[in-house]
Coordinates of C-alpha atoms and ligand atoms in Angstrom, one line a residue:
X881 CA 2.2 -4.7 19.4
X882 CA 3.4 -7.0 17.0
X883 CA 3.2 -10.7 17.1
X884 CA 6.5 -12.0 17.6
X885 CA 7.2 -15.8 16.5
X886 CA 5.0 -15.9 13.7
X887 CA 4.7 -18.3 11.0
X888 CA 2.5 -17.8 7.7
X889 CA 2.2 -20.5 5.8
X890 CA 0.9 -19.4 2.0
X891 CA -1.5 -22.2 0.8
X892 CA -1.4 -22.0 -3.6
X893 CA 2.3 -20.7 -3.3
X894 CA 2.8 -20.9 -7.3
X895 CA -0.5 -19.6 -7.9
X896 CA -1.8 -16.5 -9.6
X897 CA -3.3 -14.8 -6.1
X898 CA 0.4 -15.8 -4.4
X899 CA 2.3 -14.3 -7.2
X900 CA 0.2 -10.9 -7.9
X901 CA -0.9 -9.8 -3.9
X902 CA 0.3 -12.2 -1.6
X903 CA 3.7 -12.2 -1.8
X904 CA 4.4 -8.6 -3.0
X905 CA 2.0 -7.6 0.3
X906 CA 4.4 -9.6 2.2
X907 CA 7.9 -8.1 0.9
X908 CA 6.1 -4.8 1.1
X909 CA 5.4 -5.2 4.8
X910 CA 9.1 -6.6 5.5
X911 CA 10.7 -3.5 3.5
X912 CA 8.9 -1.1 5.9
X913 CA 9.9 -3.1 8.8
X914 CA 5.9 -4.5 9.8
X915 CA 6.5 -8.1 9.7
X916 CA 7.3 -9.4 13.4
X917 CA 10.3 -10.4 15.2
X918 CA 11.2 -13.9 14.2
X919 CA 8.5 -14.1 11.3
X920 CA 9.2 -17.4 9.2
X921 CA 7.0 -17.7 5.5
X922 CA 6.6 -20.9 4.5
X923 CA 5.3 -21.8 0.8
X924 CA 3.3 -24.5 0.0
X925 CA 2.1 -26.0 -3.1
X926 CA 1.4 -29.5 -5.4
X927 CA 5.0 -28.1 -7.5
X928 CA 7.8 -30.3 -6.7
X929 CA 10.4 -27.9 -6.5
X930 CA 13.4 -27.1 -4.5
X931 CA 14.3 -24.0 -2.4
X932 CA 16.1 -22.5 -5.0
X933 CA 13.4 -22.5 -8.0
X934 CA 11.1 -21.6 -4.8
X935 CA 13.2 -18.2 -3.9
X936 CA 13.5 -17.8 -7.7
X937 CA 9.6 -17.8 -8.1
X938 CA 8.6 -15.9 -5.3
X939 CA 11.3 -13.3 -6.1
X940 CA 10.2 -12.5 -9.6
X941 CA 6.5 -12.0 -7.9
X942 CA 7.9 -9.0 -6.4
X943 CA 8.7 -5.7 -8.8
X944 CA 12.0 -3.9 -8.8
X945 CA 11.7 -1.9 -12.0
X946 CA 14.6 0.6 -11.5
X947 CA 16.9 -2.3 -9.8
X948 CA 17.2 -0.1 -6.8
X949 CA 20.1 -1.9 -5.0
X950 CA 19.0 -1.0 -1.7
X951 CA 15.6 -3.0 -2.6
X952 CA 17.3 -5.9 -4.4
X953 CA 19.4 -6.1 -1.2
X954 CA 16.3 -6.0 0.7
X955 CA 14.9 -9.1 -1.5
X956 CA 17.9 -11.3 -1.2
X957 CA 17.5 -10.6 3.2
X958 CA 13.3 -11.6 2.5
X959 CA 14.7 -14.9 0.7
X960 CA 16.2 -16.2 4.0
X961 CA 12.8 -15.7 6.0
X962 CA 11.1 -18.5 3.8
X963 CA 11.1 -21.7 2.7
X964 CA 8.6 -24.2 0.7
X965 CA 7.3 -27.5 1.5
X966 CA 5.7 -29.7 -1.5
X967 CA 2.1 -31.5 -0.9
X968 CA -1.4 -32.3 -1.7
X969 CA -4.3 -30.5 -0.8
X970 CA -6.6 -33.4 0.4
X971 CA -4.2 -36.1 2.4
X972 CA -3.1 -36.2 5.9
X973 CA 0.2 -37.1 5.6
X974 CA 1.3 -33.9 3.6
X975 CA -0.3 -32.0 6.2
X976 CA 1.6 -33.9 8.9
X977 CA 4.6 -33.4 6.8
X978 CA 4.0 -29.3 7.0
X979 CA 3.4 -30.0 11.0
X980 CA 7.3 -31.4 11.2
X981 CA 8.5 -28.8 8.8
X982 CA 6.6 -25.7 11.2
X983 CA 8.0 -27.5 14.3
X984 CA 11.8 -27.8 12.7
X985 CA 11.4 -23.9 12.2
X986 CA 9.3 -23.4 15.8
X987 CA 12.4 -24.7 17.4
X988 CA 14.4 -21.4 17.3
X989 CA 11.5 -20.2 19.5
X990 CA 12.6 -22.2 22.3
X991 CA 9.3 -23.0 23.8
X992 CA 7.9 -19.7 23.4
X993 CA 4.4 -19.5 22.1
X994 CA 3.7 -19.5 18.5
X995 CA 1.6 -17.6 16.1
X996 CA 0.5 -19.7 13.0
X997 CA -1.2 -17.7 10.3
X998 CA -2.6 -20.3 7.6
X999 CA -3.5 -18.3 4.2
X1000 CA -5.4 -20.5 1.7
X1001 CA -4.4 -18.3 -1.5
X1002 CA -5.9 -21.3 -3.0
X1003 CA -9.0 -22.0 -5.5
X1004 CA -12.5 -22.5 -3.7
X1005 CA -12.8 -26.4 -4.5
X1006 CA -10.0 -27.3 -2.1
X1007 CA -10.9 -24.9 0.8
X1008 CA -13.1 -27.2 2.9
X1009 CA -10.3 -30.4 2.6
X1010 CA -7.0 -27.9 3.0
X1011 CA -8.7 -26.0 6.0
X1012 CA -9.7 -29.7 7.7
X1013 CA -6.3 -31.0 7.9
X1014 CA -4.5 -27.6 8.6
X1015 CA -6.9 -28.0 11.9
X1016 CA -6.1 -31.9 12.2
X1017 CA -2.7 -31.6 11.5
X1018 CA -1.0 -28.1 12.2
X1019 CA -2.8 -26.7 14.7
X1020 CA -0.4 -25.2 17.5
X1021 CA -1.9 -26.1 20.8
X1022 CA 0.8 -23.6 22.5
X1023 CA 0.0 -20.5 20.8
X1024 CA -2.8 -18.7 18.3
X1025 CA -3.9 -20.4 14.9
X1026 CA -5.5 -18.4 12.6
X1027 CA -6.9 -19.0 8.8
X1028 CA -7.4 -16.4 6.1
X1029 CA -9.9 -17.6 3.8
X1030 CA -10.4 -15.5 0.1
X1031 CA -13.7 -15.5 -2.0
X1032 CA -15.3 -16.7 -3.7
X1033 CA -17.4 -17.6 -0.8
X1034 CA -19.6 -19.7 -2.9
X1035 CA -21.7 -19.3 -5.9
X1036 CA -25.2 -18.6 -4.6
X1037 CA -26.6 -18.0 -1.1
X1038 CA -27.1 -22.1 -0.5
X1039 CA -23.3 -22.9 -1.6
X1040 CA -22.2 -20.0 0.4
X1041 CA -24.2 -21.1 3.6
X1042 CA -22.7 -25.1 2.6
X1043 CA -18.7 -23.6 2.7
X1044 CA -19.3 -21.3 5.6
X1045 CA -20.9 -24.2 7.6
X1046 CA -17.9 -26.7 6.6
X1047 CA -15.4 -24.6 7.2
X1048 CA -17.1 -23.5 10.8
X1049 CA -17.0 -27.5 11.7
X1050 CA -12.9 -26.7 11.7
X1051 CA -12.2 -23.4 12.6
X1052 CA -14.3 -20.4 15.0
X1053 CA -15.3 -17.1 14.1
X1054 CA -12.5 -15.5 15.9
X1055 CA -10.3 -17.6 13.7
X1056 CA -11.4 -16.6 10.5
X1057 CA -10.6 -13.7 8.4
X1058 CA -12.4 -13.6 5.2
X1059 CA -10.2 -11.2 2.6
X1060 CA -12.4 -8.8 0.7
X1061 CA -9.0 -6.6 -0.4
X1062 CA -11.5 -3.8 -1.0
X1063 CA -11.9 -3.0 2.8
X1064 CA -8.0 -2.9 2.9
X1065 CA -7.8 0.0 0.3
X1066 CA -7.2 3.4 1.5
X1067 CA -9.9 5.2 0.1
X1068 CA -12.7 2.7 1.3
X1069 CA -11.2 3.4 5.2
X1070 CA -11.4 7.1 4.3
X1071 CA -15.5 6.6 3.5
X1072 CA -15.9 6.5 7.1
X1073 CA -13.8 10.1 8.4
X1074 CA -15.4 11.8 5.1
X1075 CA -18.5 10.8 6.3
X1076 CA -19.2 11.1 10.3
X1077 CA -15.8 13.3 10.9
X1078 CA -17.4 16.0 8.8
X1079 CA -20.6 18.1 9.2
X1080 CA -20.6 19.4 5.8
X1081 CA -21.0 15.5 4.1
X1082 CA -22.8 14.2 6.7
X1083 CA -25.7 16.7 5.7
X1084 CA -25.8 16.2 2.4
X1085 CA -25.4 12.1 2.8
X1086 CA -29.1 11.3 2.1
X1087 CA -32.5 11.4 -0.4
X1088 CA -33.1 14.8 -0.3
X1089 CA -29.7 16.1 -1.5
X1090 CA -28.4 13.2 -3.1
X1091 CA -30.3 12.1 -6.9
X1092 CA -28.3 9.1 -8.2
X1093 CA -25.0 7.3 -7.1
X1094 CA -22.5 5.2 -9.3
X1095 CA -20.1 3.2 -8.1
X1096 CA -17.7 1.8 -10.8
X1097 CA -14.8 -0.8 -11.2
X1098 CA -12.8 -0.3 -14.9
X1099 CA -10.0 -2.6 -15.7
X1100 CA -8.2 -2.2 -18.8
X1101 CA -7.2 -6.2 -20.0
X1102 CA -9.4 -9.1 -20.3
X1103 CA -9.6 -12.5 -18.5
X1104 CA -6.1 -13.7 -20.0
X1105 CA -4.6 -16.6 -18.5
X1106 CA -7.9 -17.0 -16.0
X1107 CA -10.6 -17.7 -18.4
X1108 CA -11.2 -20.8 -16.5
X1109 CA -11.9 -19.5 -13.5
X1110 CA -13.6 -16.4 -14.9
X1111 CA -15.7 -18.4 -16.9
X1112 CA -17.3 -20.4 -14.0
X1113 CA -17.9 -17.1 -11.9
X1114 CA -18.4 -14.0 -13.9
X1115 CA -17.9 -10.6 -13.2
X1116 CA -20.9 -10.2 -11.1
X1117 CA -19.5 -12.8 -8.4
X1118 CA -16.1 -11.6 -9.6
X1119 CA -16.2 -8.0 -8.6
X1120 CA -20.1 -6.4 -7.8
X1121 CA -21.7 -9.1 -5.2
X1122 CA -18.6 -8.5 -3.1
X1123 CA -15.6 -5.6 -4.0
X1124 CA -18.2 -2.9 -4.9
X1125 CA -21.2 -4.0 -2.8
X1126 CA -18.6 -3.7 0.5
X1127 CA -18.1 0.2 -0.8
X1128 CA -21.6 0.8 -0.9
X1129 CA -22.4 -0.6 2.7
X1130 CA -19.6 1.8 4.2
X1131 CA -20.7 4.7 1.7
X1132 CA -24.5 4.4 3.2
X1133 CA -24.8 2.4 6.3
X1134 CA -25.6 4.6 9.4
X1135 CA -22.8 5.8 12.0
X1136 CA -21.3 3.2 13.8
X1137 CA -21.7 3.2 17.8
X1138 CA -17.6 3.1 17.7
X1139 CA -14.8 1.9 15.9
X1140 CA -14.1 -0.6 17.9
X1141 CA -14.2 -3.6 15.6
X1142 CA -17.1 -5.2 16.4
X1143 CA -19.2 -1.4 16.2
X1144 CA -18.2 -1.6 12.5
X1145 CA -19.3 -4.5 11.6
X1146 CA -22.6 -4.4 13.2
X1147 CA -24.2 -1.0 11.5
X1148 CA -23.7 -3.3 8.6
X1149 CA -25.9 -6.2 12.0
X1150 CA -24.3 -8.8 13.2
X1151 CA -25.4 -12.3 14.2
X1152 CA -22.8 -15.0 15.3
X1153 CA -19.2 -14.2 16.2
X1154 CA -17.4 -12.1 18.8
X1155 CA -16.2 -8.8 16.5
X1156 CA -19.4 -6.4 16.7
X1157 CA -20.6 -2.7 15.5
X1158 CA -18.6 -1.4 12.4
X1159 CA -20.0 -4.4 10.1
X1160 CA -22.9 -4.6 11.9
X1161 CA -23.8 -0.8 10.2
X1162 CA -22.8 -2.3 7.4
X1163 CA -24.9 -5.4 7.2
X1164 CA -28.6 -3.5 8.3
X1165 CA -28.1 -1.2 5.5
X1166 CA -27.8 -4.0 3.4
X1167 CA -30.7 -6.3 4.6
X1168 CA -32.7 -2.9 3.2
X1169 CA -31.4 -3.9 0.1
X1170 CA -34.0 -6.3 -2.2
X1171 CA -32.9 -8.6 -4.5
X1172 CA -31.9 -7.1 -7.3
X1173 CA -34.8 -7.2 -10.5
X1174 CA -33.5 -8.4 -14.0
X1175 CA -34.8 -5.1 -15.7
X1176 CA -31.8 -3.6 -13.4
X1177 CA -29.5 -5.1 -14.9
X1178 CA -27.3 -4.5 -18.1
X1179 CA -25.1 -7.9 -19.5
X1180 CA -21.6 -7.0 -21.6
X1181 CA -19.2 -9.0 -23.0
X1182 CA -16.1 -8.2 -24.7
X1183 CA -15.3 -9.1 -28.1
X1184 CA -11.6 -9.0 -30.1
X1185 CA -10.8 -4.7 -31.3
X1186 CA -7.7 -3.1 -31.5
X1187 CA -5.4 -6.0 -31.8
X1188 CA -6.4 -7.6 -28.6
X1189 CA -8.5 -10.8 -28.9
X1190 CA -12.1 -11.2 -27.6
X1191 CA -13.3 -13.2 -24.2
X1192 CA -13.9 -15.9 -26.6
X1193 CA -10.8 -15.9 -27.9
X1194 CA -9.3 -17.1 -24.6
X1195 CA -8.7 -20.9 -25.3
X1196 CA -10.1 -21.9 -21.6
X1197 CA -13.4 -20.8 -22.1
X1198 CA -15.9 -22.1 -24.5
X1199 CA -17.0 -20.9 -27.6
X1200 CA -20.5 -20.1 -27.1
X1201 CA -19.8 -18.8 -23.5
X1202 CA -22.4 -15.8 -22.5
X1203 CA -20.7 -15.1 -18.8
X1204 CA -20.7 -11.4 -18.6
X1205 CA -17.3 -10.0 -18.5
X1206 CA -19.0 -6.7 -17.9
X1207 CA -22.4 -5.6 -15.8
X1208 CA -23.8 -2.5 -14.4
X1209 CA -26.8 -3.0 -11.6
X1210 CA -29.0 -0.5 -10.5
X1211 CA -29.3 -1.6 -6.1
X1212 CA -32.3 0.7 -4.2
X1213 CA -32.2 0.8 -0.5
X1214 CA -35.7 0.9 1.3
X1215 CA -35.0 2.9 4.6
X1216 CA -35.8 6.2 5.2
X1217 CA -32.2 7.6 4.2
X1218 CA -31.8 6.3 0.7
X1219 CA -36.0 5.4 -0.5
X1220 CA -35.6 6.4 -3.8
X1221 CA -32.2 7.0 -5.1
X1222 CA -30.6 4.5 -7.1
X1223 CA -27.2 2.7 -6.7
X1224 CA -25.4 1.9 -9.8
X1225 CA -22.6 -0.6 -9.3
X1226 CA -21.4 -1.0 -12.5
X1227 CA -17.7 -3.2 -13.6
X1228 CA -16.1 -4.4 -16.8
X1229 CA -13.2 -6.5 -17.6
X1230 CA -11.0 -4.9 -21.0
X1231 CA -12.1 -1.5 -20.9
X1232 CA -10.7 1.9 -21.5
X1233 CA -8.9 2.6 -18.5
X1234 CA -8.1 1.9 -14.7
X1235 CA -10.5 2.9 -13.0
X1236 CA -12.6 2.7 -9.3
X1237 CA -14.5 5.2 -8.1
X1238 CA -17.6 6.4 -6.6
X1239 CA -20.0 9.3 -7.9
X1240 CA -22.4 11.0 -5.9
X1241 CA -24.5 13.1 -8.0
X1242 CA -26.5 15.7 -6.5
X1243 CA -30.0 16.8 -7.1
X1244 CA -30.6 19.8 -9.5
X1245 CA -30.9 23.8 -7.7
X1246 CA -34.2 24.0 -7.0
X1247 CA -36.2 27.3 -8.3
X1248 CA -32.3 28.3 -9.1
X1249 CA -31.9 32.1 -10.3
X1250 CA -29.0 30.3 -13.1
X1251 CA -30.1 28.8 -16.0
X1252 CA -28.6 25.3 -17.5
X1253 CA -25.8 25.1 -14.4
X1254 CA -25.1 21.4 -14.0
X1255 CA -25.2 19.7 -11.0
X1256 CA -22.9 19.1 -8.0
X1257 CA -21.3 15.7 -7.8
X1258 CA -18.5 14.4 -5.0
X1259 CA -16.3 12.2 -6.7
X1260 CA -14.2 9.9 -4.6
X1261 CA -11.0 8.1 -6.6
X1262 CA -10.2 4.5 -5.1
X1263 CA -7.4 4.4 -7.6
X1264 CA -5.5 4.9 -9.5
X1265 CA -4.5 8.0 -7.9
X1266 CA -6.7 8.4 -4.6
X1267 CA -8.5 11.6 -4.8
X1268 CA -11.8 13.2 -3.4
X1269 CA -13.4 16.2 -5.5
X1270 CA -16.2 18.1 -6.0
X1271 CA -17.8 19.4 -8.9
X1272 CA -19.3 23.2 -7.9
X1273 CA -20.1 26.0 -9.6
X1274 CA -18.6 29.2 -9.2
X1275 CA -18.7 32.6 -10.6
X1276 CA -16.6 33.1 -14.2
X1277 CA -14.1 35.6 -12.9
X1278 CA -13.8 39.0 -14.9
X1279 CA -16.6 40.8 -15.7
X1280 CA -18.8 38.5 -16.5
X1281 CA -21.6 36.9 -14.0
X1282 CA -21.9 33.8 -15.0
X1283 CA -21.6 29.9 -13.3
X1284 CA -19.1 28.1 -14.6
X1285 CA -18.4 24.3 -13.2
X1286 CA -15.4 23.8 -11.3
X1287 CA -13.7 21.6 -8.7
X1288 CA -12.6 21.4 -5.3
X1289 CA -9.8 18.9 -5.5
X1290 CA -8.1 16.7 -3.0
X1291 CA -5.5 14.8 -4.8
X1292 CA -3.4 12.9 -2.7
X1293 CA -0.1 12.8 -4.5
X1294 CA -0.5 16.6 -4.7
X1295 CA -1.6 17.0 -0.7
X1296 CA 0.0 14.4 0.7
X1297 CA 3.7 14.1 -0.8
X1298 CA 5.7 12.2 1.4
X1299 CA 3.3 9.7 2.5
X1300 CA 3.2 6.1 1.6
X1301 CA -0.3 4.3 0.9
X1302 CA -0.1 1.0 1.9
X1303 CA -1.1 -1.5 -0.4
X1304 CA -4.6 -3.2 0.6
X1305 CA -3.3 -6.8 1.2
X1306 CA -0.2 -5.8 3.3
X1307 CA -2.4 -3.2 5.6
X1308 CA -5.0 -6.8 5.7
X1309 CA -2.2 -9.6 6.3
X1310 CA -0.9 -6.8 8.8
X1311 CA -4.3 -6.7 11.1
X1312 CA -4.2 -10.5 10.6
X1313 CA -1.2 -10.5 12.1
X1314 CA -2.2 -8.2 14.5
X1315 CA -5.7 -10.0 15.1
X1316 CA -7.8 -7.4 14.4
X1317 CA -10.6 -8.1 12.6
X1318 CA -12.0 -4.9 11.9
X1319 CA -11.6 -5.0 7.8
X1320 CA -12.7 -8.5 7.4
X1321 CA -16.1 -10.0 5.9
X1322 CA -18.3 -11.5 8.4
X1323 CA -20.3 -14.5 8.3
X1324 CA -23.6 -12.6 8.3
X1325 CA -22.2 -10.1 5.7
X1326 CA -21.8 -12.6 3.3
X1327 CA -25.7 -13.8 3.2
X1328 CA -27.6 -10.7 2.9
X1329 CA -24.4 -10.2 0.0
X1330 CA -25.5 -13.1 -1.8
X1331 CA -29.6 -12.8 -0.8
X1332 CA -29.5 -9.3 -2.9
X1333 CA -27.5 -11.2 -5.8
X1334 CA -28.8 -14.7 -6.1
X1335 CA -32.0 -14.5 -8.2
X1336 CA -29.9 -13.0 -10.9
X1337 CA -26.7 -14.9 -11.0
X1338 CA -29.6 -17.9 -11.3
X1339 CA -31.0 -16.1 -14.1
X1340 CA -27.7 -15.4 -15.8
X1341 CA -26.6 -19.2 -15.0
X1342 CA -29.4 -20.4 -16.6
X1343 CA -31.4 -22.0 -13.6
X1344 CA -34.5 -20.3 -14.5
X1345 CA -35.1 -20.7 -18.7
X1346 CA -32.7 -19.6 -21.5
X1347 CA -29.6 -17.4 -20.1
X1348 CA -29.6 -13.7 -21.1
X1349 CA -27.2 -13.1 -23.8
X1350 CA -24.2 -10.2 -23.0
X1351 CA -24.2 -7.4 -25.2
X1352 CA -21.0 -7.5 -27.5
X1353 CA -18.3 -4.4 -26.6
X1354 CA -15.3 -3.7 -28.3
X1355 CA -12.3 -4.5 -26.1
X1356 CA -10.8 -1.4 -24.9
X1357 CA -14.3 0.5 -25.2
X1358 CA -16.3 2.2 -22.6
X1359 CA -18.7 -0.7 -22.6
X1360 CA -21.5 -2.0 -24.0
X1361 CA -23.8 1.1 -26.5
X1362 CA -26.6 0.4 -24.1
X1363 CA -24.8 2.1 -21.0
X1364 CA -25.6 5.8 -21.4
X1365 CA -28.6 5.2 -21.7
X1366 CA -29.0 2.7 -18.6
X1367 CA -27.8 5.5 -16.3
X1368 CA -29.3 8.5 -18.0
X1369 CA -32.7 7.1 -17.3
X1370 CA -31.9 6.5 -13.5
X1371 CA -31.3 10.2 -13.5
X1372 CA -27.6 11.0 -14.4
X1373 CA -27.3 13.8 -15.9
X1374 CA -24.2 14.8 -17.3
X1375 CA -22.0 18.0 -16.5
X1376 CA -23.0 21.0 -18.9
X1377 CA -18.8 21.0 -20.3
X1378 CA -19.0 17.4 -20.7
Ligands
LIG1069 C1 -10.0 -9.5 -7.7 C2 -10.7 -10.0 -8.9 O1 -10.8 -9.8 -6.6 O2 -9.8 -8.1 -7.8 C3 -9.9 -9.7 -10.2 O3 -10.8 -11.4 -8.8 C4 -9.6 -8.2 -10.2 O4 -10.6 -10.1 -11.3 C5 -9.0 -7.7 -8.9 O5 -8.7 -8.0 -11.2 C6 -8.9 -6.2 -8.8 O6 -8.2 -5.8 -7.7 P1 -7.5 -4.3 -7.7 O7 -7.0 -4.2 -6.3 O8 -6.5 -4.3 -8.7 O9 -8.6 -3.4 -8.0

């Protein structure tokens, strides 16, 4: 099933992405033997270093916080399955370079074909060069190439439609897989079995049962250390236009014919490339989506509280800087399911707590017999701690005959004790591997993405008169003071014990 004689060469090696997913994913999928028969991980980077600082690096990317000997073992064993290569990002000859150093390593494979993954875990302005001379240079002609690509995908829907086209001149659909880690995480896969494998959701899953859903991304630290980057993209391009937009395809798009790869991605509709009907559910639910209206749309950014310093506090970005660390967005979807009901994707950089998850509130009891019960709501935890609940009412037990609110919870640390969750960028590099392209963004995907986002993220940029100022939050705060109130007047109502 597996690929054997593979080779993934990690583009950005030293980078921030390499050291926090791409390299823990990796040791994760070694320890729990997924990586293939004669895998070989090659590092590269502008760093002149040798193999030793190299190991060093990559090691301390990968936690061992009790020193478990039987893991540190395992490290020492995932050292000897790499090595790194120095070069530049836009020249031919370090390219060529990396071809000799792939064929010195290919030769163990004794004319057997080769697999050659090519992950650009690299930062957006060298994607077009890197991906041109991995296709001059290092492309196998005796085996399978294949290029994993990360967002940003662009800044608007025209730079979006200028990298996709670039990066098309070198490599095919079938090629590409574009890393949205969201569809990698366990409770996103889950959307789809909660949905169409049980009768009880799939009845409630629409207008008339369903009176407002939020869907909400809370980190607890700032932009430290990636102020630069942040500062260019925002948290709208940073987490809603993509991470949270991906949930809400899968949480309203229509049943998929199949599961076969290409069914998925074409409820979302698909237009160009050979995986089909999965994202094609996804992308028609989201070509019902309009562009989304400034008056839906609340700015936030984070200022110095508690000790911890303010966004603008963060020497790479500039003083008067009004990027929004923190925005909620209210989406509506015009088709006969969801007319009506407004989506709340809401996200914020230095808040209160970890936090994803999705909340489907219900509509009120109709003509109900109870006074002042509070509604049902289906919560569904993406982390930490992946757990489905449901917020019901039951009778006060005793003598009493009351409704109280209560919950039906699925907690999957409590249900499920003794299985592992994968992490979302080893179960991704994994189908990679495998060449299934099932959880990867397609081409199409990403222009209705960026047609519902692009009027606003011209507005915020400035493009179309003065740009909105963010209201100030206190770092480690629930938000901006404007919040409640932008989600009570879509309909929210909170629970009666609340
Ligand atoms: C990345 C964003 O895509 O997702 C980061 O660029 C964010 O800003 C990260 O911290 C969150 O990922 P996760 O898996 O921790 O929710």
């Amino acid at each position: 099933q597996f690929r054997d004689n593979t080779l993934i060469v990690v583009f950005g090696a030293s980078g921030d992405l390499a050291k926090k997913k791409t390299y823990p994913a990796l040791f994760g999928l070694y320890r729990n033997g997924y990586l293939p028969k004669d895998v070989h991980i090659v590092g590269y980077a502008r760093t002149k270093m040798d193999q030793e600082e190299y190991h060093k690096r990559t090691t301390s990317y990968i936690k061992n916080p009790n020193d478990d000997p039987e893991v540190a073992a395992q490290i020492e064993e995932f050292k000897k399955l790499s090595s790194y290569i120095s070069g530049n990002y836009d020249d031919s000859p370090s390219f060529q370079n990396l071809a000799r150093h792939m064929e010195a390593i290919e030769k163990s494979y004794q004319g057997r074909g080769v697999n050659r993954l090519f992950y650009l875990a690299l930062p957006p302005s060298v994607f077009v060069p890197v991906s041109k001379y991995v296709k001059e240079c290092c492309y196998a002609t005796n085996g399978t190439n294949r290029i994993i690509v990360e967002k940003p995908f662009g800044k608007d829907l025209q730079s979006c439609r200028d990298l996709l086209s670039s990066l098309k001149q070198s490599w095919k659909e079938d090629e590409t897989y574009r890393i949205d880690h969201y569809l990698g995480k366990e409770m996103v896969k889950n959307l789809l079995v909660l949905r169409f494998a049980n009768v009880a959701m799939g009845a409630a899953w629409d207008k008339h049962s369903i009176s407002n859903v939020q869907i909400s991304f809370k980190e607890p630290f700032g932009t430290e250390g990636r102020g630069g980057y942040f500062d260019e993209f925002g948290i709208i391009r940073d987490i809603l236009q993509n991470h949270l937009l991906q949930v809400l395809s899968i949480l309203t798009m229509e049943r998929p014919v199949s599961f076969a790869s290409e069914d998925i991605r074409d409820e979302k509709q698909y237009l160009s490339c050979s995986h089909a009907s999965f994202r094609s559910s996804q992308v028609k639910v989201l070509r019902a989506i309009p562009p989304i209206k400034r008056e839906d749309v609340l700015l936030g950014q984070y200022v110095g509280a508690n000790g911890k310093p303010g966004y603008l506090d963060d020497d790479t970005v500039p003083k008067d800087s009004v990027c929004p660390t923190f925005a909620a967005t209210t989406l509506w979807i015009n088709n006969e399911r969801w007319e009506g009901v407004p989506f709340i994707l809401k996200a914020g950089k230095a808040l209160n707590e970890a936090k994803v998850e999705i909340r489907m509130q219900f509509k009120d009891v109709t003509q109900g017999i109870f006074k002042d019960i509070s509604r049902n709501e289906l919560v569904i935890r993406i982390q930490p701690s992946e757990a489905v609940y449901l917020k019901l009412n039951t009778k006060t037990p005793g003598y009493a005959f009351r409704a109280i609110p209560t919950e039906m919870d699925l907690t999957y640390k409590r249900r499920f004790t003794d299985t592992k969750i994968p992490e979302a960028y080893e179960a991704l590099i994994l189908d990679a591997i495998k060449g299934d392209h099932s959880n990867f963004v397609r081409d199409d995907e990403l222009d209705v993405a960026w047609k519902i986002f692009t009027p606003i993220l011209h507005w915020i940029d400035g493009k179309e008169g003065p740009r909105p100022k963010p209201s100030p939050y206190p770092y480690g705060s629930r938000g901006p003071k404007e919040l409640d109130s932008f989600i009570e007047k879509l309909g929210y109502k909170r629970a009666a014990e609340e």
